[in-house]
């Protein structure tokens, strides 16, 4: 029990170590790993001590520190952390809706409804979906549903008997329809969308950016229509609802409805990767957030949405979610070729689909419970306030960079006001000195006081600060960030 109490203190208290483990702690942890499986077991107490004393000191502060700005890691709110421990202790399997056996599917379904409320998505058309291991898995669900749907549409257009990839196979359906493939059209899609296309037999090389020449984030609508009108391929359009380097959006309310109309005209599926960008919809109506809100406006028009739980929702790894306006398509793709014992038996409560028929896994962790707990703990306004702090910190850092002689904020902006207006919770920048810029992320991270991602923008190295942790304290963290950035820009 003492071990658990120690652990609880670490997870809830302020993080005082560096954001990365020391080289000594890494080496010590590595040296402590057994070479082979021991013949006899050790006591529980000694296993616990080994994990806490040898292994844990070599973890990083990715989720626990407020100053880890690499990737988009989020943290774990106290309510979510509590619920996650309950999930482990009770070890429920959320697979089949069996209302007389357990409440877990009801809770999961309820949590989906609460998320829809958070994101202002109308329950009458969106109340379905599932929890996944993250946005990558949700993107696989989205493209899989899209692939099923666009080929069914193509079959209808050609007057060919209903074709289902889930039932008959991709190759068979494409051959029957005389098509050469499925393509995914996007603007600067996240790498996981490309991976999803690889997994699904669409092919990574069939994911294409259809960007405007003057703005790589936005669709070239003329070119998009040209691609959609091809007769040799069917198309899925994927909206980068939050581009991962800049945190900016591919659409605004009005061009999203243009894209929707094009998709309807040509029978394309419209997917939104809103891993973090969907959170733009939780912001209040204040003018400060108008540009960000605008970026996720109209998302209710798409066919499927990817969201991440372990990023801005601040629940523990791993957790993502997926919604679609076409639950019938999801079950055509994911139905578990039915073992009779897996069908739900009772008419109690709402009609809730069995998770195993609408997603990838059969047996699943009860990852809805931390989401449910955190949503109840914060409510709408709590999440608004949390995201508000993250945005405020990002804007203060951008403002400082804009005025600093050694740094350039990206994408390049003509005025500070325009830059700040567009800023969500990411800060992209580079150093003006090319040599310094080559090593900038290492220099910053070597401080171990904060961590940034090294990335590239316009073909040159850049750094990204992604602010996603519930622990953000604007003034405290701003002071730390500018101190590290100022020192990192000093001449060697
Ligand atoms: C992080 C991210 C993903 C991948 O999410 P995982 O949770 O790591 O699977 C996909 N899309 C976008 C836009 C992201 O930011």
Short mmCIF file of C-alpha atoms and ligand atoms in Angstrom, two decimals:
data_model
loop_
_atom_site.label_atom_id
_atom_site.label_comp_id
_atom_site.label_asym_id
_atom_site.label_seq_id
_atom_site.Cartn_x
_atom_site.Cartn_y
_atom_site.Cartn_z
CA UNK A 1 0.00 0.00 0.00
CA UNK A 2 2.86 2.38 0.79
CA UNK A 3 4.18 1.94 -2.70
CA UNK A 4 0.82 2.95 -4.14
CA UNK A 5 0.62 6.01 -1.93
CA UNK A 6 4.09 7.10 -3.05
CA UNK A 7 3.01 6.67 -6.62
CA UNK A 8 -0.11 8.72 -6.10
CA UNK A 9 1.99 11.58 -4.72
CA UNK A 10 4.27 11.55 -7.76
CA UNK A 11 1.35 11.56 -10.16
CA UNK A 12 -0.55 14.38 -8.45
CA UNK A 13 2.18 16.58 -7.05
CA UNK A 14 4.37 19.11 -8.83
CA UNK A 15 7.00 17.52 -11.08
CA UNK A 16 10.38 18.60 -9.85
CA UNK A 17 12.80 16.46 -11.84
CA UNK A 18 13.93 17.35 -15.35
CA UNK A 19 11.55 16.68 -18.23
CA UNK A 20 13.97 13.98 -19.42
CA UNK A 21 15.57 11.34 -17.17
CA UNK A 22 19.28 11.69 -16.40
CA UNK A 23 21.77 9.57 -18.33
CA UNK A 24 22.66 7.84 -15.04
CA UNK A 25 19.07 6.88 -14.31
CA UNK A 26 18.63 5.57 -17.84
CA UNK A 27 21.79 3.51 -17.57
CA UNK A 28 20.85 2.18 -14.14
CA UNK A 29 17.38 1.19 -15.33
CA UNK A 30 18.76 -0.52 -18.42
CA UNK A 31 21.31 -2.43 -16.36
CA UNK A 32 18.56 -3.62 -14.03
CA UNK A 33 16.60 -5.41 -16.79
CA UNK A 34 16.88 -9.20 -16.51
CA UNK A 35 18.70 -11.03 -19.31
CA UNK A 36 16.32 -14.00 -19.24
CA UNK A 37 13.14 -15.02 -17.48
CA UNK A 38 14.03 -16.12 -13.95
CA UNK A 39 13.12 -19.67 -13.02
CA UNK A 40 11.41 -18.64 -9.80
CA UNK A 41 9.40 -15.52 -9.09
CA UNK A 42 10.27 -12.69 -6.68
CA UNK A 43 8.05 -11.36 -3.93
CA UNK A 44 5.47 -8.78 -4.92
CA UNK A 45 7.22 -6.30 -2.67
CA UNK A 46 10.55 -6.70 -4.41
CA UNK A 47 8.94 -6.43 -7.87
CA UNK A 48 7.24 -3.22 -6.79
CA UNK A 49 10.48 -1.85 -5.42
CA UNK A 50 12.33 -2.73 -8.62
CA UNK A 51 9.75 -0.92 -10.72
CA UNK A 52 9.59 2.19 -8.55
CA UNK A 53 13.29 2.43 -7.66
CA UNK A 54 15.00 1.21 -10.85
CA UNK A 55 12.60 1.64 -13.76
CA UNK A 56 10.45 4.67 -12.90
CA UNK A 57 13.38 7.11 -12.43
CA UNK A 58 14.13 6.54 -16.13
CA UNK A 59 10.66 7.66 -17.24
CA UNK A 60 10.25 11.13 -18.69
CA UNK A 61 7.96 13.88 -17.46
CA UNK A 62 6.02 13.84 -20.75
CA UNK A 63 2.65 13.74 -19.13
CA UNK A 64 3.42 14.72 -15.54
CA UNK A 65 5.44 17.90 -16.18
CA UNK A 66 3.66 21.04 -17.36
CA UNK A 67 6.75 21.92 -19.40
CA UNK A 68 7.00 18.96 -21.72
CA UNK A 69 5.91 20.44 -25.06
CA UNK A 70 6.96 17.60 -27.35
CA UNK A 71 4.41 15.78 -29.53
CA UNK A 72 0.98 16.61 -28.07
CA UNK A 73 1.02 14.54 -24.94
CA UNK A 74 -1.62 15.99 -22.64
CA UNK A 75 -1.58 14.86 -19.04
CA UNK A 76 -3.94 12.89 -16.83
CA UNK A 77 -6.40 14.91 -14.73
CA UNK A 78 -6.84 13.77 -11.11
CA UNK A 79 -10.34 12.45 -11.88
CA UNK A 80 -9.13 10.56 -14.95
CA UNK A 81 -6.18 9.11 -13.06
CA UNK A 82 -8.47 7.91 -10.29
CA UNK A 83 -10.86 6.30 -12.78
CA UNK A 84 -8.03 4.69 -14.69
CA UNK A 85 -6.94 2.95 -11.50
CA UNK A 86 -10.50 1.75 -10.96
CA UNK A 87 -10.45 0.38 -14.51
CA UNK A 88 -7.30 -1.62 -13.77
CA UNK A 89 -8.55 -2.85 -10.41
CA UNK A 90 -11.89 -4.11 -11.75
CA UNK A 91 -10.53 -5.16 -15.17
CA UNK A 92 -13.85 -5.09 -17.01
CA UNK A 93 -14.05 -6.21 -20.62
CA UNK A 94 -16.18 -3.83 -22.74
CA UNK A 95 -17.00 -6.06 -25.66
CA UNK A 96 -20.65 -7.09 -25.84
CA UNK A 97 -23.59 -5.06 -24.56
CA UNK A 98 -24.98 -7.33 -21.84
CA UNK A 99 -27.13 -5.00 -19.73
CA UNK A 100 -27.90 -7.62 -17.08
CA UNK A 101 -24.25 -8.50 -16.61
CA UNK A 102 -22.52 -5.13 -16.28
CA UNK A 103 -23.07 -1.39 -16.54
CA UNK A 104 -19.89 -0.82 -18.55
CA UNK A 105 -21.43 -0.51 -22.03
CA UNK A 106 -24.02 1.94 -20.65
CA UNK A 107 -21.23 4.07 -19.17
CA UNK A 108 -19.26 3.98 -22.41
CA UNK A 109 -22.31 5.00 -24.41
CA UNK A 110 -23.11 7.75 -21.92
CA UNK A 111 -19.55 9.07 -22.16
CA UNK A 112 -19.90 9.27 -25.96
CA UNK A 113 -22.99 11.43 -25.45
CA UNK A 114 -21.13 13.71 -23.01
CA UNK A 115 -18.31 14.16 -25.54
CA UNK A 116 -20.84 15.14 -28.21
CA UNK A 117 -22.21 17.78 -25.83
CA UNK A 118 -18.68 19.06 -25.19
CA UNK A 119 -18.06 19.39 -28.93
CA UNK A 120 -21.50 20.84 -29.71
CA UNK A 121 -22.37 17.95 -31.99
CA UNK A 122 -26.08 17.27 -32.24
CA UNK A 123 -27.00 14.01 -30.53
CA UNK A 124 -29.81 13.38 -33.03
CA UNK A 125 -27.37 12.75 -35.87
CA UNK A 126 -24.12 11.91 -34.06
CA UNK A 127 -25.04 9.74 -31.09
CA UNK A 128 -22.98 6.68 -31.89
CA UNK A 129 -19.31 5.85 -32.14
CA UNK A 130 -16.66 4.19 -30.08
CA UNK A 131 -13.52 4.58 -28.01
CA UNK A 132 -10.23 3.62 -29.63
CA UNK A 133 -6.57 3.45 -28.67
CA UNK A 134 -5.95 6.89 -30.19
CA UNK A 135 -6.33 9.06 -33.25
CA UNK A 136 -4.37 6.62 -35.42
CA UNK A 137 -6.92 3.88 -34.74
CA UNK A 138 -9.76 6.39 -35.22
CA UNK A 139 -8.30 7.38 -38.59
CA UNK A 140 -8.24 3.70 -39.55
CA UNK A 141 -11.93 3.51 -38.63
CA UNK A 142 -12.70 6.65 -40.63
CA UNK A 143 -10.91 5.53 -43.78
CA UNK A 144 -12.34 2.00 -43.46
CA UNK A 145 -15.88 3.39 -43.27
CA UNK A 146 -15.10 5.75 -46.14
CA UNK A 147 -13.72 2.94 -48.29
CA UNK A 148 -16.89 0.88 -47.72
CA UNK A 149 -19.18 3.81 -48.42
CA UNK A 150 -17.57 5.23 -51.56
CA UNK A 151 -17.48 1.81 -53.21
CA UNK A 152 -21.14 1.23 -52.35
CA UNK A 153 -21.94 4.62 -53.91
CA UNK A 154 -19.93 3.74 -57.02
CA UNK A 155 -21.84 0.44 -57.29
CA UNK A 156 -25.16 2.29 -57.04
CA UNK A 157 -24.12 4.74 -59.74
CA UNK A 158 -23.19 1.91 -62.06
CA UNK A 159 -26.33 -0.05 -61.24
CA UNK A 160 -24.24 -2.95 -60.00
CA UNK A 161 -25.52 -5.11 -57.15
CA UNK A 162 -24.52 -3.91 -53.70
CA UNK A 163 -20.80 -4.29 -53.09
CA UNK A 164 -19.23 -4.51 -49.64
CA UNK A 165 -15.48 -4.52 -49.04
CA UNK A 166 -16.10 -5.89 -45.55
CA UNK A 167 -17.95 -8.85 -47.02
CA UNK A 168 -16.34 -9.44 -50.40
CA UNK A 169 -12.88 -7.91 -50.24
CA UNK A 170 -11.30 -4.80 -51.73
CA UNK A 171 -9.82 -6.43 -54.79
CA UNK A 172 -13.07 -8.17 -55.72
CA UNK A 173 -15.13 -5.01 -55.36
CA UNK A 174 -12.69 -2.83 -57.34
CA UNK A 175 -12.56 -5.42 -60.12
CA UNK A 176 -16.33 -5.75 -60.29
CA UNK A 177 -16.62 -1.96 -60.58
CA UNK A 178 -13.79 -1.57 -63.09
CA UNK A 179 -11.93 0.79 -60.75
CA UNK A 180 -8.20 1.02 -60.16
CA UNK A 181 -8.27 2.13 -56.53
CA UNK A 182 -9.32 4.43 -53.69
CA UNK A 183 -7.57 7.76 -53.11
CA UNK A 184 -7.47 10.00 -50.04
CA UNK A 185 -7.38 13.75 -50.70
CA UNK A 186 -6.21 16.06 -47.94
CA UNK A 187 -4.01 19.02 -47.06
CA UNK A 188 -0.88 18.33 -44.97
CA UNK A 189 -2.43 15.23 -43.38
CA UNK A 190 -1.02 13.77 -40.18
CA UNK A 191 1.35 10.85 -40.81
CA UNK A 192 -1.11 8.47 -39.12
CA UNK A 193 -3.65 9.07 -41.88
CA UNK A 194 -1.06 7.89 -44.38
CA UNK A 195 -0.39 4.87 -42.17
CA UNK A 196 -4.13 4.13 -42.07
CA UNK A 197 -4.21 4.13 -45.87
CA UNK A 198 -1.33 1.65 -45.86
CA UNK A 199 -3.08 -0.66 -43.41
CA UNK A 200 -6.34 -0.61 -45.34
CA UNK A 201 -4.98 -1.55 -48.76
CA UNK A 202 -5.58 1.96 -50.09
CA UNK A 203 -1.84 2.53 -50.24
CA UNK A 204 0.27 5.26 -48.68
CA UNK A 205 1.05 6.72 -52.11
CA UNK A 206 -2.66 7.26 -52.72
CA UNK A 207 -2.89 9.87 -49.97
CA UNK A 208 -2.39 13.21 -51.67
CA UNK A 209 -2.23 16.81 -50.56
CA UNK A 210 -4.44 19.02 -52.72
CA UNK A 211 -3.14 22.34 -51.41
CA UNK A 212 -3.43 25.88 -52.63
CA UNK A 213 -0.15 27.20 -54.00
CA UNK A 214 -0.29 30.20 -51.67
CA UNK A 215 -1.35 28.26 -48.57
CA UNK A 216 -0.41 24.61 -47.97
CA UNK A 217 -2.98 24.30 -45.19
CA UNK A 218 -6.03 24.88 -47.39
CA UNK A 219 -7.69 23.00 -50.22
CA UNK A 220 -7.35 24.08 -53.83
CA UNK A 221 -11.05 23.59 -54.56
CA UNK A 222 -10.65 23.55 -58.33
CA UNK A 223 -8.00 20.85 -58.16
CA UNK A 224 -10.08 18.97 -55.60
CA UNK A 225 -13.05 18.85 -57.94
CA UNK A 226 -10.82 17.64 -60.75
CA UNK A 227 -9.61 14.74 -58.60
CA UNK A 228 -13.10 13.90 -57.36
CA UNK A 229 -14.41 13.73 -60.91
CA UNK A 230 -11.92 11.02 -61.95
CA UNK A 231 -13.64 7.92 -63.27
CA UNK A 232 -10.85 5.45 -62.51
CA UNK A 233 -10.74 6.01 -58.74
CA UNK A 234 -13.12 6.69 -55.87
CA UNK A 235 -12.20 9.25 -53.22
CA UNK A 236 -12.23 9.97 -49.54
CA UNK A 237 -11.59 13.59 -48.53
CA UNK A 238 -9.81 14.05 -45.20
CA UNK A 239 -9.84 17.41 -43.45
CA UNK A 240 -6.87 18.30 -41.27
CA UNK A 241 -8.97 19.79 -38.53
CA UNK A 242 -5.89 20.98 -36.76
CA UNK A 243 -2.61 20.60 -38.68
CA UNK A 244 -0.03 19.11 -36.39
CA UNK A 245 2.86 21.56 -36.93
CA UNK A 246 0.97 24.81 -36.81
CA UNK A 247 -2.20 23.91 -34.94
CA UNK A 248 -4.07 25.72 -37.71
CA UNK A 249 -7.10 24.50 -39.61
CA UNK A 250 -7.67 23.37 -43.20
CA UNK A 251 -11.14 24.85 -43.50
CA UNK A 252 -13.48 27.45 -42.11
CA UNK A 253 -17.24 27.16 -41.94
CA UNK A 254 -17.80 28.38 -45.47
CA UNK A 255 -15.23 26.44 -47.47
CA UNK A 256 -16.12 23.32 -45.53
CA UNK A 257 -19.62 23.50 -46.92
CA UNK A 258 -18.11 23.88 -50.42
CA UNK A 259 -16.09 20.70 -49.82
CA UNK A 260 -19.22 18.95 -48.54
CA UNK A 261 -21.11 19.84 -51.70
CA UNK A 262 -18.32 18.51 -53.89
CA UNK A 263 -18.24 15.26 -51.90
CA UNK A 264 -22.01 14.86 -52.32
CA UNK A 265 -21.78 15.56 -56.02
CA UNK A 266 -19.16 12.85 -56.59
CA UNK A 267 -20.14 10.32 -53.91
CA UNK A 268 -17.03 10.90 -51.76
CA UNK A 269 -16.77 10.31 -48.01
CA UNK A 270 -15.72 13.29 -45.91
CA UNK A 271 -13.59 12.52 -42.85
CA UNK A 272 -12.20 15.04 -40.33
CA UNK A 273 -9.01 14.29 -38.41
CA UNK A 274 -9.77 16.42 -35.38
CA UNK A 275 -7.35 14.66 -33.01
CA UNK A 276 -6.80 17.94 -31.17
CA UNK A 277 -8.56 20.44 -33.46
CA UNK A 278 -12.06 19.28 -32.54
CA UNK A 279 -11.39 20.95 -29.18
CA UNK A 280 -11.65 24.31 -30.93
CA UNK A 281 -15.40 23.71 -30.66
CA UNK A 282 -15.42 23.87 -26.88
CA UNK A 283 -14.26 27.50 -26.76
CA UNK A 284 -16.65 30.26 -25.79
CA UNK A 285 -17.92 32.98 -28.13
CA UNK A 286 -15.39 35.64 -27.15
CA UNK A 287 -13.75 37.47 -30.08
CA UNK A 288 -10.31 36.27 -28.90
CA UNK A 289 -11.18 32.76 -30.04
CA UNK A 290 -13.18 33.61 -33.17
CA UNK A 291 -10.51 32.49 -35.66
CA UNK A 292 -9.91 29.19 -33.86
CA UNK A 293 -13.64 28.50 -33.50
CA UNK A 294 -14.05 29.25 -37.19
CA UNK A 295 -11.51 26.52 -38.03
CA UNK A 296 -13.71 23.81 -36.57
CA UNK A 297 -16.99 25.37 -37.71
CA UNK A 298 -19.09 23.15 -39.94
CA UNK A 299 -17.44 19.93 -38.76
CA UNK A 300 -20.95 18.60 -38.16
CA UNK A 301 -21.22 18.35 -41.96
CA UNK A 302 -18.59 15.62 -42.31
CA UNK A 303 -19.28 11.87 -42.31
CA UNK A 304 -16.78 10.82 -39.65
CA UNK A 305 -14.63 12.45 -36.99
CA UNK A 306 -11.40 11.40 -35.27
CA UNK A 307 -10.61 12.77 -31.83
CA UNK A 308 -7.94 12.06 -29.25
CA UNK A 309 -8.56 11.52 -25.55
CA UNK A 310 -4.94 11.34 -24.41
CA UNK A 311 -4.13 14.77 -25.85
CA UNK A 312 -6.32 17.78 -24.97
CA UNK A 313 -8.91 15.82 -23.03
CA UNK A 314 -6.09 14.94 -20.60
CA UNK A 315 -7.01 11.34 -19.89
CA UNK A 316 -4.24 8.71 -19.62
CA UNK A 317 -2.87 6.70 -22.54
CA UNK A 318 -4.32 5.19 -24.47
CA UNK A 319 -7.57 6.77 -25.55
CA UNK A 320 -9.12 8.12 -28.72
CA UNK A 321 -12.66 8.35 -30.02
CA UNK A 322 -14.49 8.06 -33.30
CA UNK A 323 -17.90 9.34 -34.36
CA UNK A 324 -19.77 8.84 -37.60
CA UNK A 325 -23.12 9.93 -38.95
CA UNK A 326 -23.38 6.50 -40.64
CA UNK A 327 -23.36 3.85 -37.90
CA UNK A 328 -24.73 1.31 -40.39
CA UNK A 329 -21.55 1.66 -42.46
CA UNK A 330 -19.37 1.14 -39.37
CA UNK A 331 -21.17 -2.09 -38.58
CA UNK A 332 -20.89 -3.30 -42.19
CA UNK A 333 -17.12 -2.91 -41.89
CA UNK A 334 -16.51 -4.06 -38.31
CA UNK A 335 -19.21 -6.64 -37.60
CA UNK A 336 -17.76 -9.63 -35.86
CA UNK A 337 -18.84 -12.49 -38.12
CA UNK A 338 -21.23 -13.51 -35.52
CA UNK A 339 -20.49 -15.99 -32.87
CA UNK A 340 -24.03 -16.57 -31.55
CA UNK A 341 -22.89 -16.31 -27.94
CA UNK A 342 -21.74 -12.74 -28.59
CA UNK A 343 -25.14 -11.24 -29.40
CA UNK A 344 -26.74 -9.11 -26.72
CA UNK A 345 -29.64 -10.68 -24.93
CA UNK A 346 -31.84 -8.18 -23.16
CA UNK A 347 -34.13 -5.27 -23.86
CA UNK A 348 -33.17 -3.33 -20.72
CA UNK A 349 -32.11 0.29 -21.07
CA UNK A 350 -31.28 2.14 -24.29
CA UNK A 351 -30.41 0.19 -27.40
CA UNK A 352 -26.63 0.18 -27.33
CA UNK A 353 -24.59 -1.49 -30.04
CA UNK A 354 -22.02 -4.04 -28.91
CA UNK A 355 -18.59 -2.39 -29.23
CA UNK A 356 -17.13 -5.47 -30.92
CA UNK A 357 -19.36 -4.85 -33.95
CA UNK A 358 -18.37 -1.22 -34.56
CA UNK A 359 -14.63 -1.10 -33.91
CA UNK A 360 -11.36 -2.97 -34.31
CA UNK A 361 -11.06 -5.04 -31.13
CA UNK A 362 -13.21 -7.68 -29.59
CA UNK A 363 -11.92 -7.58 -26.01
CA UNK A 364 -11.34 -4.02 -24.88
CA UNK A 365 -10.20 -1.99 -21.90
CA UNK A 366 -12.83 0.15 -20.16
CA UNK A 367 -11.12 3.30 -21.41
CA UNK A 368 -14.38 5.23 -21.38
CA UNK A 369 -14.33 5.51 -17.57
CA UNK A 370 -11.48 8.05 -17.26
CA UNK A 371 -13.19 10.13 -19.98
CA UNK A 372 -16.49 9.95 -18.13
CA UNK A 373 -14.85 10.86 -14.80
CA UNK A 374 -12.88 13.79 -16.20
CA UNK A 375 -15.88 15.22 -18.06
CA UNK A 376 -17.97 15.10 -14.87
CA UNK A 377 -15.12 16.57 -12.85
CA UNK A 378 -14.51 19.59 -15.12
CA UNK A 379 -17.80 20.12 -16.95
CA UNK A 380 -17.95 22.28 -20.06
CA UNK A 381 -16.61 25.36 -18.34
CA UNK A 382 -13.71 23.52 -16.73
CA UNK A 383 -12.48 22.33 -20.11
CA UNK A 384 -13.01 25.78 -21.61
CA UNK A 385 -10.93 27.30 -18.85
CA UNK A 386 -8.16 24.69 -19.28
CA UNK A 387 -7.92 25.21 -23.04
CA UNK A 388 -8.11 28.98 -22.53
CA UNK A 389 -4.97 28.82 -20.37
CA UNK A 390 -3.15 26.73 -22.97
CA UNK A 391 -4.02 29.17 -25.75
CA UNK A 392 -3.05 32.15 -23.65
CA UNK A 393 0.39 30.69 -22.95
CA UNK A 394 0.91 29.88 -26.65
CA UNK A 395 0.01 33.46 -27.61
CA UNK A 396 2.31 35.02 -25.04
CA UNK A 397 5.20 32.90 -26.32
CA UNK A 398 4.45 33.81 -29.94
CA UNK A 399 4.32 37.49 -29.03
CA UNK A 400 7.70 37.25 -27.34
CA UNK A 401 9.19 35.39 -30.34
CA UNK A 402 7.77 37.98 -32.74
CA UNK A 403 9.68 40.71 -30.93
CA UNK A 404 12.90 38.73 -30.44
CA UNK A 405 15.73 39.53 -32.87
CA UNK A 406 17.07 35.95 -32.99
CA UNK A 407 13.79 34.13 -33.68
CA UNK A 408 11.13 33.96 -36.40
CA UNK A 409 7.65 32.71 -35.56
CA UNK A 410 6.09 30.42 -38.20
CA UNK A 411 4.16 30.37 -40.45
CA UNK A 412 5.53 33.83 -41.22
CA UNK A 413 2.99 36.51 -40.44
CA UNK A 414 2.80 40.10 -41.60
CA UNK A 415 1.47 41.37 -38.30
CA UNK A 416 1.54 40.30 -34.70
CA UNK A 417 -2.22 40.65 -34.43
CA UNK A 418 -2.82 38.24 -37.30
CA UNK A 419 -0.38 35.73 -35.83
CA UNK A 420 -1.96 35.80 -32.39
CA UNK A 421 -5.47 35.64 -33.75
CA UNK A 422 -4.74 32.37 -35.54
CA UNK A 423 -2.89 30.77 -32.64
CA UNK A 424 -4.40 27.70 -31.06
CA UNK A 425 -2.20 25.74 -28.60
CA UNK A 426 0.91 25.26 -30.80
CA UNK A 427 3.89 27.52 -31.36
CA UNK A 428 6.11 26.92 -34.40
CA UNK A 429 9.35 28.87 -34.81
CA UNK A 430 12.95 28.83 -35.91
CA UNK A 431 16.18 30.65 -35.11
CA UNK A 432 17.37 33.12 -37.72
CA UNK A 433 20.96 31.92 -37.55
CA UNK A 434 21.13 28.79 -39.73
CA UNK A 435 23.78 27.05 -37.64
CA UNK A 436 21.96 27.70 -34.40
CA UNK A 437 18.71 26.60 -36.02
CA UNK A 438 20.18 23.21 -36.99
CA UNK A 439 20.72 22.40 -33.31
CA UNK A 440 18.02 24.47 -31.73
CA UNK A 441 15.74 21.71 -30.46
CA UNK A 442 18.72 19.87 -28.93
CA UNK A 443 19.94 23.01 -27.24
CA UNK A 444 16.53 23.67 -25.76
CA UNK A 445 15.98 20.07 -24.68
CA UNK A 446 19.47 19.70 -23.21
CA UNK A 447 18.36 22.15 -20.52
CA UNK A 448 15.94 19.42 -19.35
CA UNK A 449 13.76 22.26 -18.11
CA UNK A 450 11.39 21.99 -21.05
CA UNK A 451 11.07 19.79 -24.12
CA UNK A 452 10.13 20.81 -27.67
CA UNK A 453 9.67 18.76 -30.84
CA UNK A 454 12.10 19.25 -33.68
CA UNK A 455 10.20 19.35 -36.96
CA UNK A 456 10.52 20.94 -40.36
CA UNK A 457 8.63 23.74 -42.06
CA UNK A 458 9.18 25.01 -45.60
CA UNK A 459 11.99 22.48 -45.95
CA UNK A 460 14.03 23.86 -43.03
CA UNK A 461 14.33 22.76 -39.41
CA UNK A 462 11.85 24.27 -36.99
CA UNK A 463 10.79 23.76 -33.37
CA UNK A 464 7.32 23.22 -32.10
CA UNK A 465 5.95 23.89 -28.64
CA UNK A 466 2.64 22.06 -28.20
CA UNK A 467 0.78 23.07 -25.07
CA UNK A 468 -1.67 20.44 -23.96
CA UNK A 469 -1.33 19.76 -20.24
CA UNK A 470 -4.03 20.49 -17.66
CA UNK A 471 -1.29 21.75 -15.30
CA UNK A 472 -0.50 24.86 -17.38
CA UNK A 473 0.06 27.98 -15.26
CA UNK A 474 0.39 30.86 -17.71
CA UNK A 475 2.71 33.18 -15.79
CA UNK A 476 4.91 30.50 -14.24
CA UNK A 477 5.35 28.58 -17.50
CA UNK A 478 5.83 31.70 -19.64
CA UNK A 479 8.70 32.81 -17.41
CA UNK A 480 10.37 29.41 -17.71
CA UNK A 481 9.91 29.13 -21.48
CA UNK A 482 11.31 32.56 -22.33
CA UNK A 483 14.23 32.05 -19.98
CA UNK A 484 15.16 28.79 -21.74
CA UNK A 485 14.58 30.29 -25.21
CA UNK A 486 16.60 33.41 -24.42
CA UNK A 487 19.55 31.32 -23.15
CA UNK A 488 19.31 28.96 -26.12
CA UNK A 489 19.68 31.89 -28.52
CA UNK A 490 22.85 33.19 -26.89
CA UNK A 491 25.97 32.94 -29.04
CA UNK A 492 28.21 30.03 -28.16
C1 LIG B 1 -1.60 12.98 -32.67
C2 LIG B 1 -2.35 12.99 -33.91
C3 LIG B 1 -2.72 11.80 -34.56
C4 LIG B 1 -2.27 10.45 -34.07
O1 LIG B 1 -2.75 10.24 -32.81
P1 LIG B 1 -2.33 9.06 -31.83
O2 LIG B 1 -3.18 9.34 -30.67
O3 LIG B 1 -0.87 9.23 -31.59
O4 LIG B 1 -2.65 7.78 -32.50
C5 LIG B 1 -3.49 11.89 -35.68
N1 LIG B 1 -3.87 13.08 -36.17
C6 LIG B 1 -3.51 14.25 -35.61
C7 LIG B 1 -3.95 15.54 -36.23
C8 LIG B 1 -2.74 14.25 -34.45
O5 LIG B 1 -2.40 15.40 -33.87
#
